[in-house]
Short mmCIF file of C-alpha atoms in Angstrom, two decimals:
data_model
loop_
_atom_site.label_atom_id
_atom_site.label_comp_id
_atom_site.label_asym_id
_atom_site.label_seq_id
_atom_site.Cartn_x
_atom_site.Cartn_y
_atom_site.Cartn_z
CA UNK A 1 146.98 107.31 127.07
CA UNK A 2 146.49 103.94 128.76
CA UNK A 3 145.95 100.57 127.04
CA UNK A 4 142.16 101.15 127.11
CA UNK A 5 142.44 104.46 125.19
CA UNK A 6 141.70 106.62 128.24
CA UNK A 7 143.37 109.99 128.63
CA UNK A 8 143.90 111.61 132.04
CA UNK A 9 143.32 115.36 132.29
CA UNK A 10 145.81 116.90 134.73
CA UNK A 11 144.40 117.98 138.11
CA UNK A 12 145.33 121.65 137.69
CA UNK A 13 143.39 121.76 134.38
CA UNK A 14 140.39 120.00 135.95
CA UNK A 15 140.32 122.53 138.81
CA UNK A 16 140.75 125.56 136.54
CA UNK A 17 137.87 124.43 134.31
CA UNK A 18 135.65 123.10 137.14
CA UNK A 19 135.67 119.60 135.64
CA UNK A 20 134.32 116.79 137.77
CA UNK A 21 133.95 113.05 137.40
CA UNK A 22 131.28 112.38 134.82
CA UNK A 23 131.91 115.57 132.83
CA UNK A 24 130.87 115.20 129.17
CA UNK A 25 133.08 116.07 126.21
CA UNK A 26 132.86 116.26 122.46
CA UNK A 27 136.00 114.76 120.94
CA UNK A 28 137.06 116.35 117.67
CA UNK A 29 140.00 114.83 115.74
CA UNK A 30 142.02 117.29 113.64
CA UNK A 31 144.20 115.11 111.40
CA UNK A 32 145.63 118.10 109.52
CA UNK A 33 147.13 119.48 112.73
CA UNK A 34 147.76 116.02 114.29
CA UNK A 35 145.73 116.89 117.38
CA UNK A 36 142.60 115.98 119.24
CA UNK A 37 140.42 118.77 120.63
CA UNK A 38 138.13 118.19 123.63
CA UNK A 39 135.08 120.44 124.09
CA UNK A 40 133.46 120.40 127.52
CA UNK A 41 129.73 120.10 126.87
CA UNK A 42 128.26 119.38 130.27
CA UNK A 43 128.31 117.70 133.64
CA UNK A 44 127.20 114.18 134.56
CA UNK A 45 123.75 115.65 135.29
CA UNK A 46 123.55 117.56 132.00
CA UNK A 47 120.83 116.66 129.54
CA UNK A 48 122.83 116.37 126.34
CA UNK A 49 121.83 114.41 123.23
CA UNK A 50 123.29 113.77 119.80
CA UNK A 51 121.00 114.04 116.79
CA UNK A 52 122.23 112.42 113.59
CA UNK A 53 120.27 113.20 110.46
CA UNK A 54 120.13 113.03 106.70
CA UNK A 55 118.51 116.00 104.98
CA UNK A 56 117.59 116.94 101.44
CA UNK A 57 120.46 119.13 100.27
CA UNK A 58 118.55 122.39 99.78
CA UNK A 59 119.31 125.91 101.02
CA UNK A 60 117.90 126.53 104.48
CA UNK A 61 117.36 122.88 105.46
CA UNK A 62 119.71 123.05 108.46
CA UNK A 63 118.24 126.42 109.48
CA UNK A 64 114.73 124.93 109.48
CA UNK A 65 115.87 122.07 111.71
CA UNK A 66 117.48 124.64 114.02
CA UNK A 67 114.22 126.61 114.14
CA UNK A 68 112.23 123.47 114.99
CA UNK A 69 114.65 122.79 117.87
CA UNK A 70 114.41 126.40 119.07
CA UNK A 71 110.63 126.11 119.10
CA UNK A 72 111.03 123.28 121.64
CA UNK A 73 113.50 125.27 123.80
CA UNK A 74 116.44 123.12 122.71
CA UNK A 75 119.85 124.75 122.31
CA UNK A 76 122.37 123.54 119.72
CA UNK A 77 125.78 123.13 121.38
CA UNK A 78 127.50 122.38 118.07
CA UNK A 79 126.71 120.94 114.68
CA UNK A 80 128.59 119.41 111.77
CA UNK A 81 127.17 119.00 108.27
CA UNK A 82 130.09 118.56 105.84
CA UNK A 83 129.28 120.04 102.44
CA UNK A 84 127.88 117.72 99.83
CA UNK A 85 127.12 118.04 96.13
CA UNK A 86 124.70 115.13 96.29
CA UNK A 87 120.94 115.20 96.76
CA UNK A 88 121.27 114.70 100.53
CA UNK A 89 123.53 115.94 103.30
CA UNK A 90 124.37 113.95 106.44
CA UNK A 91 125.48 115.42 109.75
CA UNK A 92 125.01 115.67 113.48
CA UNK A 93 124.03 118.15 116.17
CA UNK A 94 124.87 118.10 119.85
CA UNK A 95 121.81 119.33 121.75
CA UNK A 96 121.28 120.81 125.22
CA UNK A 97 117.94 119.46 126.47
CA UNK A 98 117.97 121.26 129.84
CA UNK A 99 115.02 123.57 129.05
CA UNK A 100 112.75 121.19 127.13
CA UNK A 101 110.28 118.63 128.39
CA UNK A 102 109.87 116.91 125.03
CA UNK A 103 110.89 113.21 125.07
CA UNK A 104 113.54 112.26 122.49
CA UNK A 105 111.18 109.91 120.63
CA UNK A 106 108.65 112.71 120.20
CA UNK A 107 111.39 115.13 119.12
CA UNK A 108 112.63 112.68 116.47
CA UNK A 109 109.04 112.25 115.24
CA UNK A 110 108.59 116.02 115.04
CA UNK A 111 111.78 116.48 113.02
CA UNK A 112 110.76 113.65 110.66
CA UNK A 113 107.61 115.61 109.76
CA UNK A 114 109.76 118.36 108.18
CA UNK A 115 109.63 117.75 104.41
CA UNK A 116 113.41 117.82 103.88
CA UNK A 117 114.31 115.52 106.80
CA UNK A 118 114.96 112.04 105.39
CA UNK A 119 116.30 110.28 108.49
CA UNK A 120 116.82 111.15 112.18
CA UNK A 121 118.22 109.33 115.18
CA UNK A 122 118.60 110.97 118.61
CA UNK A 123 120.20 109.52 121.72
CA UNK A 124 121.43 110.89 125.06
CA UNK A 125 125.17 111.15 125.61
#
């Protein structure tokens, strides 16, 4: 790792995985195993967004958000909603926007109309 925190992926790995300049990754720290895991989530041209949200902690809330995204032809690349015993649960989803034409502002507004969605922010990555 250089002084700016950048990590170089060896050329043979880049070739084997068809990685090019501008490739997008999800970085997942695993402190229990003392490692960092990189997940390749798209190319420079990929339409990928991160949706952070706070939901009422009720059974099926995450599934209903997933269904609303599916209705708009949006695929969930990955999601993380750590368990909570509180009234709300906070987490994030990484979204593939390649098949949708819905603008992010409109998508956020649609999700906010779901009764159990308390807060949503969506931005491209």
